[in-house]
Amino acid sequence: MSANPAISPIQQSTAIRHDWQLDEVQALYALPFNELIFKAQIIHRENFDPNEIQVSSLLSIKTGSCSEDCGYCPQSARYDSDLTPEALMPIDAVLKAAQQARDQGASRFCMGAAWRQPKDRDIERVVEMVQGVKALGMETCVTLGMLTDEQTARLKDGGLDYYNHNLDTSEDYYSEIITTRTYQDRLDTLARVRDAGINVCCGGIVGMGESDIDRSKLLIELANMPKHPESVPVNMLVQVEGTPLMGTEALDPLIFIRTIAVARIMMPNSRVRLSAGRNNMSDEMQALCFLAGANSIFYGDKLLTTDNPMTNHDRRLFERLGLHSGGSSYA
Ligand code: SAM
Ligand code: DTB
Ligand code: SF4
């Protein structure tokens, strides 16, 4: 069984790599489940406390009426998703939500805006929010769409810790999901964020009808970046009524868990976040995701616009699994 070099324990203590090839990643996915999880768990333990989970809370600071056509997203103005649009929130309401998230145990506060790209005046208001949240003792993350060099520099100067911008899927499958901006646009924004010295939060969504190869290629895009993203959110599609992806055939949960394990192996030092979709996962499935190397979650009753498990339920789950919160992705 261990004759296959892809599963040799000796190869498990590998250095950080940026040259992953499709056949190797496909070989990881194809391993017997127990072998894959074992390999991921060894790498996880070499790099992290296996019982520690980083906890982030999300807030939608500007909701809906988005010009983009992302096929999964209830916030696009093009789809009838029964969402009430809301303008950019006032700073005091944002800080109140952040304080509540902190008091419930979140260490990072992620603010999301339904924009294709922010205007310069929006950036000034977001910087105020970032500074207010930092003053509460939390790490900050924002996701605002595409950025210019100047906007990126302003966010860095303003003290932002992380910028979230997802690749979502493989370059090949991307045009099936989004037509209003290109994969290269996303890579350009990510390069700006990296070059400005802001930590990168970048991952994708699975369960959108993509192929095995698309999932492998997404992970290759992430792992072959010049530096691995510090946070890698792996989202399971949340199917929302009115969006084009509503009704997509559900992904086999074991393939989702394998995706977490392969991400852990390819990006040993990154926080792999078990992200959207937890509300439709059993506690046992989430436990397997943590065993496969996920060590971050979104915590709080809401993601951006859809439901997340209740905080009491998550607290109980942590207790049952002996998990504790803590840690930063750039320790
Ligand atoms: N508008 C900005 C943008 O798209 O870059 C920032 C906010 S956008 C909602 C942030 C990310 O949320 C998307 O890139 C996507 O990966 C994720 N997302 C949105 N809707 C989702 C859904 N229904 N299921 C899973 N993930 C979703
Ligand atoms: C990420 O990868 N997932 C989060 C966060 N980054 C911004 C967003 C999930 C959104 C799920 C659908 C919603 O609640 O609107
Ligand atoms: Fe707009 Fe972002 Fe939703 Fe796409 S994912 S429709 S850019 S809010």
mmCIF file of C-alpha atoms and ligand atoms in Angstrom:
data_model
loop_
_atom_site.group_PDB
_atom_site.id
_atom_site.type_symbol
_atom_site.label_atom_id
_atom_site.label_comp_id
_atom_site.label_asym_id
_atom_site.label_seq_id
_atom_site.Cartn_x
_atom_site.Cartn_y
_atom_site.Cartn_z
ATOM 1 C CA MET A 1 0.000 0.000 0.000
ATOM 2 C CA SER A 2 2.710 2.494 0.922
ATOM 3 C CA ALA A 3 4.688 1.647 -2.224
ATOM 4 C CA ASN A 4 3.031 4.636 -3.837
ATOM 5 C CA PRO A 5 5.351 7.581 -3.165
ATOM 6 C CA ALA A 6 2.278 9.802 -2.827
ATOM 7 C CA ILE A 7 1.589 8.103 0.497
ATOM 8 C CA SER A 8 5.068 7.455 1.829
ATOM 9 C CA PRO A 9 5.244 8.751 5.426
ATOM 10 C CA ILE A 10 8.844 9.801 4.743
ATOM 11 C CA GLN A 11 7.559 12.342 2.266
ATOM 12 C CA GLN A 12 5.154 13.792 4.755
ATOM 13 C CA SER A 13 7.540 16.256 6.357
ATOM 14 C CA THR A 14 7.896 18.146 3.140
ATOM 15 C CA ALA A 15 8.998 21.711 2.742
ATOM 16 C CA ILE A 16 6.515 24.302 1.559
ATOM 17 C CA ARG A 17 6.009 23.745 -2.171
ATOM 18 C CA HIS A 18 4.775 25.960 -4.981
ATOM 19 C CA ASP A 19 5.128 23.507 -7.864
ATOM 20 C CA TRP A 20 2.137 21.204 -7.493
ATOM 21 C CA GLN A 21 1.154 19.277 -10.608
ATOM 22 C CA LEU A 22 -2.313 18.036 -11.485
ATOM 23 C CA ASP A 23 -1.425 14.337 -11.455
ATOM 24 C CA GLU A 24 0.003 14.566 -7.914
ATOM 25 C CA VAL A 25 -3.070 16.339 -6.601
ATOM 26 C CA GLN A 26 -5.368 13.876 -8.327
ATOM 27 C CA ALA A 27 -3.325 11.079 -6.723
ATOM 28 C CA LEU A 28 -3.862 12.608 -3.282
ATOM 29 C CA TYR A 29 -7.618 12.841 -3.867
ATOM 30 C CA ALA A 30 -7.631 9.209 -5.021
ATOM 31 C CA LEU A 31 -5.906 7.822 -1.919
ATOM 32 C CA PRO A 32 -7.901 5.519 0.315
ATOM 33 C CA PHE A 33 -9.769 7.832 2.692
ATOM 34 C CA ASN A 34 -7.892 6.610 5.768
ATOM 35 C CA GLU A 35 -4.513 7.137 4.102
ATOM 36 C CA LEU A 36 -5.425 10.639 3.022
ATOM 37 C CA ILE A 37 -6.695 11.687 6.447
ATOM 38 C CA PHE A 38 -3.653 10.156 8.152
ATOM 39 C CA LYS A 39 -1.275 12.018 5.869
ATOM 40 C CA ALA A 40 -3.162 15.286 6.396
ATOM 41 C CA GLN A 41 -3.240 14.759 10.156
ATOM 42 C CA ILE A 42 0.532 14.221 10.330
ATOM 43 C CA ILE A 43 1.154 17.437 8.423
ATOM 44 C CA HIS A 44 -1.407 19.243 10.549
ATOM 45 C CA ARG A 45 0.341 18.155 13.760
ATOM 46 C CA GLU A 46 3.743 19.173 12.434
ATOM 47 C CA ASN A 47 2.463 22.713 11.986
ATOM 48 C CA PHE A 48 -0.342 23.363 14.465
ATOM 49 C CA ASP A 49 -1.842 22.414 17.792
ATOM 50 C CA PRO A 50 -4.332 19.809 16.484
ATOM 51 C CA ASN A 51 -7.001 20.822 19.017
ATOM 52 C CA GLU A 52 -6.907 24.562 18.398
ATOM 53 C CA ILE A 53 -9.313 26.320 16.056
ATOM 54 C CA GLN A 54 -9.139 29.946 14.953
ATOM 55 C CA VAL A 55 -12.529 31.606 15.168
ATOM 56 C CA SER A 56 -13.704 34.426 12.882
ATOM 57 C CA SER A 57 -17.075 36.190 12.798
ATOM 58 C CA LEU A 58 -18.603 37.736 9.702
ATOM 59 C CA LEU A 59 -20.674 40.851 9.208
ATOM 60 C CA SER A 60 -22.218 42.079 5.988
ATOM 61 C CA ILE A 61 -21.480 45.816 6.140
ATOM 62 C CA LYS A 62 -23.155 46.508 2.777
ATOM 63 C CA THR A 63 -25.758 44.066 1.565
ATOM 64 C CA GLY A 64 -27.221 43.221 -1.838
ATOM 65 C CA SER A 65 -27.777 45.248 -5.043
ATOM 66 C CA CYS A 66 -24.444 44.018 -6.389
ATOM 67 C CA SER A 67 -23.744 44.569 -10.073
ATOM 68 C CA GLU A 68 -21.933 41.219 -10.498
ATOM 69 C CA ASP A 69 -23.441 37.954 -11.720
ATOM 70 C CA CYS A 70 -21.732 35.375 -9.442
ATOM 71 C CA GLY A 71 -24.087 32.419 -9.901
ATOM 72 C CA TYR A 72 -23.967 31.345 -6.259
ATOM 73 C CA CYS A 73 -24.613 34.712 -4.694
ATOM 74 C CA PRO A 74 -27.880 35.946 -3.221
ATOM 75 C CA GLN A 75 -26.488 39.501 -3.187
ATOM 76 C CA SER A 76 -26.394 39.932 -6.954
ATOM 77 C CA ALA A 77 -28.979 42.459 -8.162
ATOM 78 C CA ARG A 78 -29.621 40.139 -11.111
ATOM 79 C CA TYR A 79 -31.308 37.411 -9.106
ATOM 80 C CA ASP A 80 -34.530 37.402 -7.153
ATOM 81 C CA SER A 81 -33.305 36.037 -3.847
ATOM 82 C CA ASP A 82 -35.690 37.672 -1.409
ATOM 83 C CA LEU A 83 -32.925 39.714 0.215
ATOM 84 C CA THR A 84 -33.374 43.241 1.553
ATOM 85 C CA PRO A 85 -30.524 45.439 0.284
ATOM 86 C CA GLU A 86 -28.797 47.646 2.845
ATOM 87 C CA ALA A 87 -26.428 50.580 2.367
ATOM 88 C CA LEU A 88 -23.012 50.738 4.034
ATOM 89 C CA MET A 89 -23.595 50.400 7.771
ATOM 90 C CA PRO A 90 -22.775 53.209 10.204
ATOM 91 C CA ILE A 91 -19.566 52.659 12.136
ATOM 92 C CA ASP A 92 -21.181 52.452 15.566
ATOM 93 C CA ALA A 93 -23.422 49.567 14.459
ATOM 94 C CA VAL A 94 -20.391 47.744 13.034
ATOM 95 C CA LEU A 95 -18.422 48.187 16.255
ATOM 96 C CA LYS A 96 -21.356 46.970 18.309
ATOM 97 C CA ALA A 97 -21.496 43.787 16.231
ATOM 98 C CA ALA A 98 -17.719 43.356 16.539
ATOM 99 C CA GLN A 99 -17.841 43.735 20.299
ATOM 100 C CA GLN A 100 -20.590 41.152 20.501
ATOM 101 C CA ALA A 101 -18.553 38.768 18.322
ATOM 102 C CA ARG A 102 -15.497 39.315 20.519
ATOM 103 C CA ASP A 103 -17.518 38.720 23.681
ATOM 104 C CA GLN A 104 -18.771 35.455 22.202
ATOM 105 C CA GLY A 105 -15.188 34.349 21.550
ATOM 106 C CA ALA A 106 -14.240 35.423 18.021
ATOM 107 C CA SER A 107 -10.650 36.578 17.528
ATOM 108 C CA ARG A 108 -11.079 37.965 14.018
ATOM 109 C CA PHE A 109 -13.851 40.137 12.613
ATOM 110 C CA CYS A 110 -14.486 39.889 8.861
ATOM 111 C CA MET A 111 -16.491 42.615 7.178
ATOM 112 C CA GLY A 112 -17.962 41.885 3.751
ATOM 113 C CA ALA A 113 -19.426 44.305 1.224
ATOM 114 C CA ALA A 114 -21.481 43.452 -1.855
ATOM 115 C CA TRP A 115 -19.409 45.512 -4.254
ATOM 116 C CA ARG A 116 -17.680 44.755 -7.536
ATOM 117 C CA GLN A 117 -15.086 47.238 -6.293
ATOM 118 C CA PRO A 118 -15.207 49.930 -3.616
ATOM 119 C CA LYS A 119 -15.157 53.659 -4.292
ATOM 120 C CA ASP A 120 -12.347 55.672 -2.698
ATOM 121 C CA ARG A 121 -14.766 57.276 -0.239
ATOM 122 C CA ASP A 122 -15.974 53.799 0.788
ATOM 123 C CA ILE A 123 -12.392 52.862 1.627
ATOM 124 C CA GLU A 124 -12.138 55.750 4.082
ATOM 125 C CA ARG A 125 -15.208 54.511 5.928
ATOM 126 C CA VAL A 126 -13.934 50.939 5.927
ATOM 127 C CA VAL A 127 -10.591 52.134 7.331
ATOM 128 C CA GLU A 128 -12.469 53.749 10.219
ATOM 129 C CA MET A 129 -14.231 50.444 10.838
ATOM 130 C CA VAL A 130 -10.920 48.553 10.731
ATOM 131 C CA GLN A 131 -9.384 50.932 13.259
ATOM 132 C CA GLY A 132 -12.401 50.678 15.552
ATOM 133 C CA VAL A 133 -12.383 46.874 15.442
ATOM 134 C CA LYS A 134 -8.627 46.714 16.085
ATOM 135 C CA ALA A 135 -9.124 48.956 19.101
ATOM 136 C CA LEU A 136 -11.398 46.229 20.473
ATOM 137 C CA GLY A 137 -8.416 43.883 20.370
ATOM 138 C CA MET A 138 -9.550 41.848 17.361
ATOM 139 C CA GLU A 139 -7.837 40.968 14.100
ATOM 140 C CA THR A 140 -9.495 42.523 11.084
ATOM 141 C CA CYS A 141 -10.426 41.168 7.673
ATOM 142 C CA VAL A 142 -12.424 42.817 4.905
ATOM 143 C CA THR A 143 -13.750 41.579 1.575
ATOM 144 C CA LEU A 144 -14.744 44.405 -0.727
ATOM 145 C CA GLY A 145 -14.169 43.094 -4.262
ATOM 146 C CA MET A 146 -11.447 44.283 -6.637
ATOM 147 C CA LEU A 147 -8.990 46.904 -5.383
ATOM 148 C CA THR A 148 -6.706 49.491 -6.982
ATOM 149 C CA ASP A 149 -3.095 49.916 -5.835
ATOM 150 C CA GLU A 150 -4.015 53.116 -3.993
ATOM 151 C CA GLN A 151 -6.948 51.517 -2.180
ATOM 152 C CA THR A 152 -4.800 48.561 -1.172
ATOM 153 C CA ALA A 153 -2.110 50.869 0.198
ATOM 154 C CA ARG A 154 -4.736 52.836 2.137
ATOM 155 C CA LEU A 155 -6.087 49.656 3.737
ATOM 156 C CA LYS A 156 -2.547 48.608 4.682
ATOM 157 C CA ASP A 157 -1.798 52.026 6.186
ATOM 158 C CA GLY A 158 -5.115 51.870 8.002
ATOM 159 C CA GLY A 159 -3.895 48.723 9.780
ATOM 160 C CA LEU A 160 -5.913 46.013 8.016
ATOM 161 C CA ASP A 161 -4.692 42.513 8.908
ATOM 162 C CA TYR A 162 -6.333 40.332 6.204
ATOM 163 C CA TYR A 163 -8.014 40.814 2.852
ATOM 164 C CA ASN A 164 -10.401 38.092 1.669
ATOM 165 C CA HIS A 165 -10.734 37.603 -2.061
ATOM 166 C CA ASN A 166 -11.633 34.130 -3.282
ATOM 167 C CA LEU A 167 -10.708 32.466 -6.556
ATOM 168 C CA ASP A 168 -13.939 30.511 -6.090
ATOM 169 C CA THR A 169 -13.105 27.673 -8.554
ATOM 170 C CA SER A 170 -10.679 26.621 -11.292
ATOM 171 C CA GLU A 171 -9.927 29.012 -14.114
ATOM 172 C CA ASP A 172 -11.593 26.546 -16.524
ATOM 173 C CA TYR A 173 -14.888 26.405 -14.640
ATOM 174 C CA TYR A 174 -14.922 30.071 -13.622
ATOM 175 C CA SER A 175 -16.780 31.351 -16.702
ATOM 176 C CA GLU A 176 -19.668 28.973 -15.951
ATOM 177 C CA ILE A 177 -20.164 30.810 -12.660
ATOM 178 C CA ILE A 178 -19.169 34.458 -13.229
ATOM 179 C CA THR A 179 -18.996 36.489 -16.427
ATOM 180 C CA THR A 180 -18.710 40.071 -15.155
ATOM 181 C CA ARG A 181 -15.051 39.890 -14.114
ATOM 182 C CA THR A 182 -12.222 37.577 -15.025
ATOM 183 C CA TYR A 183 -10.058 35.130 -13.154
ATOM 184 C CA GLN A 184 -7.115 37.363 -13.986
ATOM 185 C CA ASP A 185 -8.911 40.314 -12.311
ATOM 186 C CA ARG A 186 -9.009 38.235 -9.141
ATOM 187 C CA LEU A 187 -5.366 37.212 -9.404
ATOM 188 C CA ASP A 188 -4.417 40.872 -9.929
ATOM 189 C CA THR A 189 -6.229 41.983 -6.772
ATOM 190 C CA LEU A 190 -4.646 39.137 -4.820
ATOM 191 C CA ALA A 191 -1.173 40.142 -6.044
ATOM 192 C CA ARG A 192 -1.817 43.747 -4.992
ATOM 193 C CA VAL A 193 -2.872 42.645 -1.520
ATOM 194 C CA ARG A 194 0.145 40.366 -1.159
ATOM 195 C CA ASP A 195 2.568 43.018 -2.430
ATOM 196 C CA ALA A 196 1.148 45.589 -0.019
ATOM 197 C CA GLY A 197 1.993 43.282 2.900
ATOM 198 C CA ILE A 198 -1.591 42.493 3.908
ATOM 199 C CA ASN A 199 -2.262 38.868 4.877
ATOM 200 C CA VAL A 200 -4.166 37.012 2.173
ATOM 201 C CA CYS A 201 -7.380 35.095 2.809
ATOM 202 C CA CYS A 202 -8.218 33.207 -0.375
ATOM 203 C CA GLY A 203 -10.109 30.039 -1.109
ATOM 204 C CA GLY A 204 -13.104 28.849 -3.013
ATOM 205 C CA ILE A 205 -16.465 27.141 -3.145
ATOM 206 C CA VAL A 206 -17.087 23.487 -3.883
ATOM 207 C CA GLY A 207 -20.414 21.869 -4.690
ATOM 208 C CA MET A 208 -21.075 24.196 -7.644
ATOM 209 C CA GLY A 209 -21.197 21.317 -10.160
ATOM 210 C CA GLU A 210 -17.455 21.477 -10.815
ATOM 211 C CA SER A 211 -15.422 18.368 -11.685
ATOM 212 C CA ASP A 212 -12.738 16.613 -9.659
ATOM 213 C CA ILE A 213 -10.181 18.251 -11.913
ATOM 214 C CA ASP A 214 -11.631 21.705 -11.200
ATOM 215 C CA ARG A 215 -11.268 21.152 -7.463
ATOM 216 C CA SER A 216 -7.672 20.014 -7.924
ATOM 217 C CA LYS A 217 -6.902 22.966 -10.169
ATOM 218 C CA LEU A 218 -8.351 25.431 -7.662
ATOM 219 C CA LEU A 219 -6.068 24.023 -4.955
ATOM 220 C CA ILE A 220 -3.110 24.162 -7.348
ATOM 221 C CA GLU A 221 -3.813 27.851 -8.082
ATOM 222 C CA LEU A 222 -3.802 28.555 -4.353
ATOM 223 C CA ALA A 223 -0.773 26.454 -3.445
ATOM 224 C CA ASN A 224 1.339 27.562 -6.406
ATOM 225 C CA MET A 225 0.986 31.260 -5.578
ATOM 226 C CA PRO A 226 4.390 32.767 -4.702
ATOM 227 C CA LYS A 227 3.282 32.625 -1.052
ATOM 228 C CA HIS A 228 0.437 30.490 0.277
ATOM 229 C CA PRO A 229 -2.594 32.432 1.485
ATOM 230 C CA GLU A 230 -2.445 32.678 5.278
ATOM 231 C CA SER A 231 -6.141 31.706 5.395
ATOM 232 C CA VAL A 232 -7.811 29.332 2.955
ATOM 233 C CA PRO A 233 -11.598 29.296 3.273
ATOM 234 C CA VAL A 234 -13.174 26.157 1.815
ATOM 235 C CA ASN A 235 -16.850 26.931 1.322
ATOM 236 C CA MET A 236 -19.536 24.369 0.549
ATOM 237 C CA LEU A 237 -22.047 26.083 -1.735
ATOM 238 C CA VAL A 238 -24.988 27.425 0.252
ATOM 239 C CA GLN A 239 -27.831 27.015 -2.210
ATOM 240 C CA VAL A 240 -30.075 30.060 -2.118
ATOM 241 C CA GLU A 241 -33.503 30.217 -3.752
ATOM 242 C CA GLY A 242 -33.453 32.515 -6.779
ATOM 243 C CA THR A 243 -29.750 32.082 -7.600
ATOM 244 C CA PRO A 244 -28.760 30.172 -10.748
ATOM 245 C CA LEU A 245 -26.938 27.509 -8.715
ATOM 246 C CA MET A 246 -30.028 26.641 -6.686
ATOM 247 C CA GLY A 247 -30.778 22.960 -7.342
ATOM 248 C CA THR A 248 -27.168 21.972 -8.153
ATOM 249 C CA GLU A 249 -26.573 18.318 -7.341
ATOM 250 C CA ALA A 250 -25.163 18.104 -3.818
ATOM 251 C CA LEU A 251 -21.475 17.230 -3.511
ATOM 252 C CA ASP A 252 -20.604 13.940 -1.786
ATOM 253 C CA PRO A 253 -19.674 15.047 1.766
ATOM 254 C CA LEU A 254 -16.640 12.731 1.668
ATOM 255 C CA ILE A 255 -15.290 14.671 -1.308
ATOM 256 C CA PHE A 256 -15.674 17.866 0.696
ATOM 257 C CA ILE A 257 -13.649 16.302 3.535
ATOM 258 C CA ARG A 258 -11.045 15.077 1.041
ATOM 259 C CA THR A 259 -10.792 18.649 -0.287
ATOM 260 C CA ILE A 260 -9.974 19.883 3.209
ATOM 261 C CA ALA A 261 -7.338 17.165 3.624
ATOM 262 C CA VAL A 262 -5.710 17.871 0.256
ATOM 263 C CA ALA A 263 -5.674 21.623 1.037
ATOM 264 C CA ARG A 264 -3.987 20.875 4.383
ATOM 265 C CA ILE A 265 -1.311 18.746 2.679
ATOM 266 C CA MET A 266 -0.634 21.287 -0.074
ATOM 267 C CA MET A 267 -0.614 24.341 2.235
ATOM 268 C CA PRO A 268 0.813 22.996 5.511
ATOM 269 C CA ASN A 269 1.137 26.338 7.316
ATOM 270 C CA SER A 270 -2.129 27.929 6.242
ATOM 271 C CA ARG A 271 -5.284 28.138 8.269
ATOM 272 C CA VAL A 272 -7.747 25.982 6.336
ATOM 273 C CA ARG A 273 -11.202 27.287 7.181
ATOM 274 C CA LEU A 274 -14.283 25.109 7.258
ATOM 275 C CA SER A 275 -16.376 27.989 5.941
ATOM 276 C CA ALA A 276 -19.874 28.366 4.481
ATOM 277 C CA GLY A 277 -22.166 25.359 4.507
ATOM 278 C CA ARG A 278 -21.702 24.173 8.104
ATOM 279 C CA ASN A 279 -25.387 24.677 8.781
ATOM 280 C CA ASN A 280 -26.091 21.735 6.470
ATOM 281 C CA MET A 281 -23.328 19.527 7.906
ATOM 282 C CA SER A 282 -23.692 17.070 10.759
ATOM 283 C CA ASP A 283 -21.496 17.472 13.823
ATOM 284 C CA GLU A 284 -19.795 14.238 12.796
ATOM 285 C CA MET A 285 -18.959 15.590 9.352
ATOM 286 C CA GLN A 286 -17.476 18.722 10.906
ATOM 287 C CA ALA A 287 -15.425 16.532 13.259
ATOM 288 C CA LEU A 288 -14.014 14.732 10.218
ATOM 289 C CA CYS A 289 -13.185 18.096 8.620
ATOM 290 C CA PHE A 290 -11.207 19.058 11.742
ATOM 291 C CA LEU A 291 -9.462 15.679 11.651
ATOM 292 C CA ALA A 292 -8.641 16.308 7.971
ATOM 293 C CA GLY A 293 -6.868 19.526 8.937
ATOM 294 C CA ALA A 294 -9.449 22.304 9.059
ATOM 295 C CA ASN A 295 -8.448 24.648 11.880
ATOM 296 C CA SER A 296 -10.593 27.708 11.462
ATOM 297 C CA ILE A 297 -14.331 28.396 11.281
ATOM 298 C CA PHE A 298 -16.835 31.186 10.830
ATOM 299 C CA TYR A 299 -18.618 31.565 14.129
ATOM 300 C CA GLY A 300 -21.852 33.414 14.826
ATOM 301 C CA ASP A 301 -25.454 32.809 13.857
ATOM 302 C CA LYS A 302 -25.043 34.387 10.406
ATOM 303 C CA LEU A 303 -22.494 34.209 7.610
ATOM 304 C CA LEU A 304 -23.080 37.277 5.417
ATOM 305 C CA THR A 305 -26.746 36.808 4.542
ATOM 306 C CA THR A 306 -27.399 33.118 5.241
ATOM 307 C CA ASP A 307 -27.599 31.098 8.436
ATOM 308 C CA ASN A 308 -24.645 29.569 10.248
ATOM 309 C CA PRO A 309 -24.898 27.167 13.226
ATOM 310 C CA MET A 310 -25.990 28.842 16.461
ATOM 311 C CA THR A 311 -23.114 29.883 18.718
ATOM 312 C CA ASN A 312 -24.403 27.691 21.554
ATOM 313 C CA HIS A 313 -24.334 24.691 19.279
ATOM 314 C CA ASP A 314 -20.756 25.446 18.208
ATOM 315 C CA ARG A 315 -19.656 25.926 21.799
ATOM 316 C CA ARG A 316 -21.098 22.560 22.679
ATOM 317 C CA LEU A 317 -19.439 20.980 19.625
ATOM 318 C CA PHE A 318 -16.050 22.373 20.709
ATOM 319 C CA GLU A 319 -16.610 20.920 24.183
ATOM 320 C CA ARG A 320 -17.617 17.529 22.808
ATOM 321 C CA LEU A 321 -14.532 17.430 20.584
ATOM 322 C CA GLY A 322 -12.131 18.895 23.154
ATOM 323 C CA LEU A 323 -11.321 21.784 20.834
ATOM 324 C CA HIS A 324 -10.295 25.217 21.974
ATOM 325 C CA SER A 325 -10.242 28.507 20.136
ATOM 326 C CA GLY A 326 -7.185 30.650 19.605
ATOM 327 C CA GLY A 327 -4.318 31.315 17.310
ATOM 328 C CA SER A 328 -3.549 33.502 14.398
ATOM 329 C CA SER A 329 -2.693 32.302 10.936
ATOM 330 C CA TYR A 330 0.628 34.086 10.992
ATOM 331 C CA ALA A 331 2.033 32.984 14.284
HETATM 332 N N1 SAM B 1 -18.338 41.255 -3.193
HETATM 333 C C1 SAM B 1 -17.033 40.854 -2.819
HETATM 334 C C2 SAM B 1 -16.472 39.788 -3.725
HETATM 335 O O1 SAM B 1 -17.225 39.014 -4.278
HETATM 336 O O2 SAM B 1 -15.241 39.740 -3.857
HETATM 337 C C3 SAM B 1 -16.952 40.367 -1.378
HETATM 338 C C4 SAM B 1 -18.106 39.591 -0.781
HETATM 339 S S1 SAM B 1 -18.461 37.996 -1.527
HETATM 340 C C5 SAM B 1 -20.046 37.620 -0.850
HETATM 341 C C6 SAM B 1 -17.296 36.945 -0.693
HETATM 342 C C7 SAM B 1 -17.280 35.474 -1.049
HETATM 343 O O3 SAM B 1 -18.374 34.793 -0.430
HETATM 344 C C8 SAM B 1 -17.410 35.061 -2.497
HETATM 345 O O4 SAM B 1 -16.220 35.209 -3.221
HETATM 346 C C9 SAM B 1 -17.769 33.601 -2.372
HETATM 347 O O5 SAM B 1 -16.607 32.808 -2.364
HETATM 348 C C10 SAM B 1 -18.495 33.528 -1.011
HETATM 349 N N2 SAM B 1 -19.913 33.193 -1.203
HETATM 350 C C11 SAM B 1 -20.894 34.027 -1.610
HETATM 351 N N3 SAM B 1 -22.079 33.395 -1.700
HETATM 352 C C12 SAM B 1 -21.849 32.110 -1.339
HETATM 353 C C13 SAM B 1 -22.672 30.952 -1.241
HETATM 354 N N4 SAM B 1 -23.966 30.994 -1.567
HETATM 355 N N5 SAM B 1 -22.120 29.805 -0.816
HETATM 356 C C14 SAM B 1 -20.810 29.759 -0.505
HETATM 357 N N6 SAM B 1 -19.976 30.813 -0.582
HETATM 358 C C15 SAM B 1 -20.477 31.983 -1.004
HETATM 359 C C1 DTB B 2 -15.637 33.208 2.499
HETATM 360 O O1 DTB B 2 -14.827 32.477 1.895
HETATM 361 N N1 DTB B 2 -16.853 32.844 2.850
HETATM 362 C C2 DTB B 2 -17.543 33.939 3.508
HETATM 363 C C3 DTB B 2 -16.444 35.036 3.572
HETATM 364 N N2 DTB B 2 -15.367 34.445 2.866
HETATM 365 C C4 DTB B 2 -16.735 36.386 3.124
HETATM 366 C C5 DTB B 2 -18.813 34.295 2.868
HETATM 367 C C6 DTB B 2 -19.808 33.156 2.791
HETATM 368 C C7 DTB B 2 -21.083 33.685 2.270
HETATM 369 C C8 DTB B 2 -22.168 32.643 2.255
HETATM 370 C C9 DTB B 2 -23.434 33.181 1.696
HETATM 371 C C10 DTB B 2 -24.020 34.311 2.494
HETATM 372 O O2 DTB B 2 -24.173 34.190 3.720
HETATM 373 O O3 DTB B 2 -24.401 35.314 1.874
HETATM 374 FE FE1 SF4 B 3 -21.357 40.697 -5.686
HETATM 375 FE FE2 SF4 B 3 -19.451 39.512 -4.267
HETATM 376 FE FE3 SF4 B 3 -21.914 38.409 -4.476
HETATM 377 FE FE4 SF4 B 3 -20.309 38.413 -6.573
HETATM 378 S S1 SF4 B 3 -19.936 37.360 -4.624
HETATM 379 S S2 SF4 B 3 -22.472 38.981 -6.572
HETATM 380 S S3 SF4 B 3 -19.241 40.366 -6.321
HETATM 381 S S4 SF4 B 3 -21.387 40.313 -3.498
#
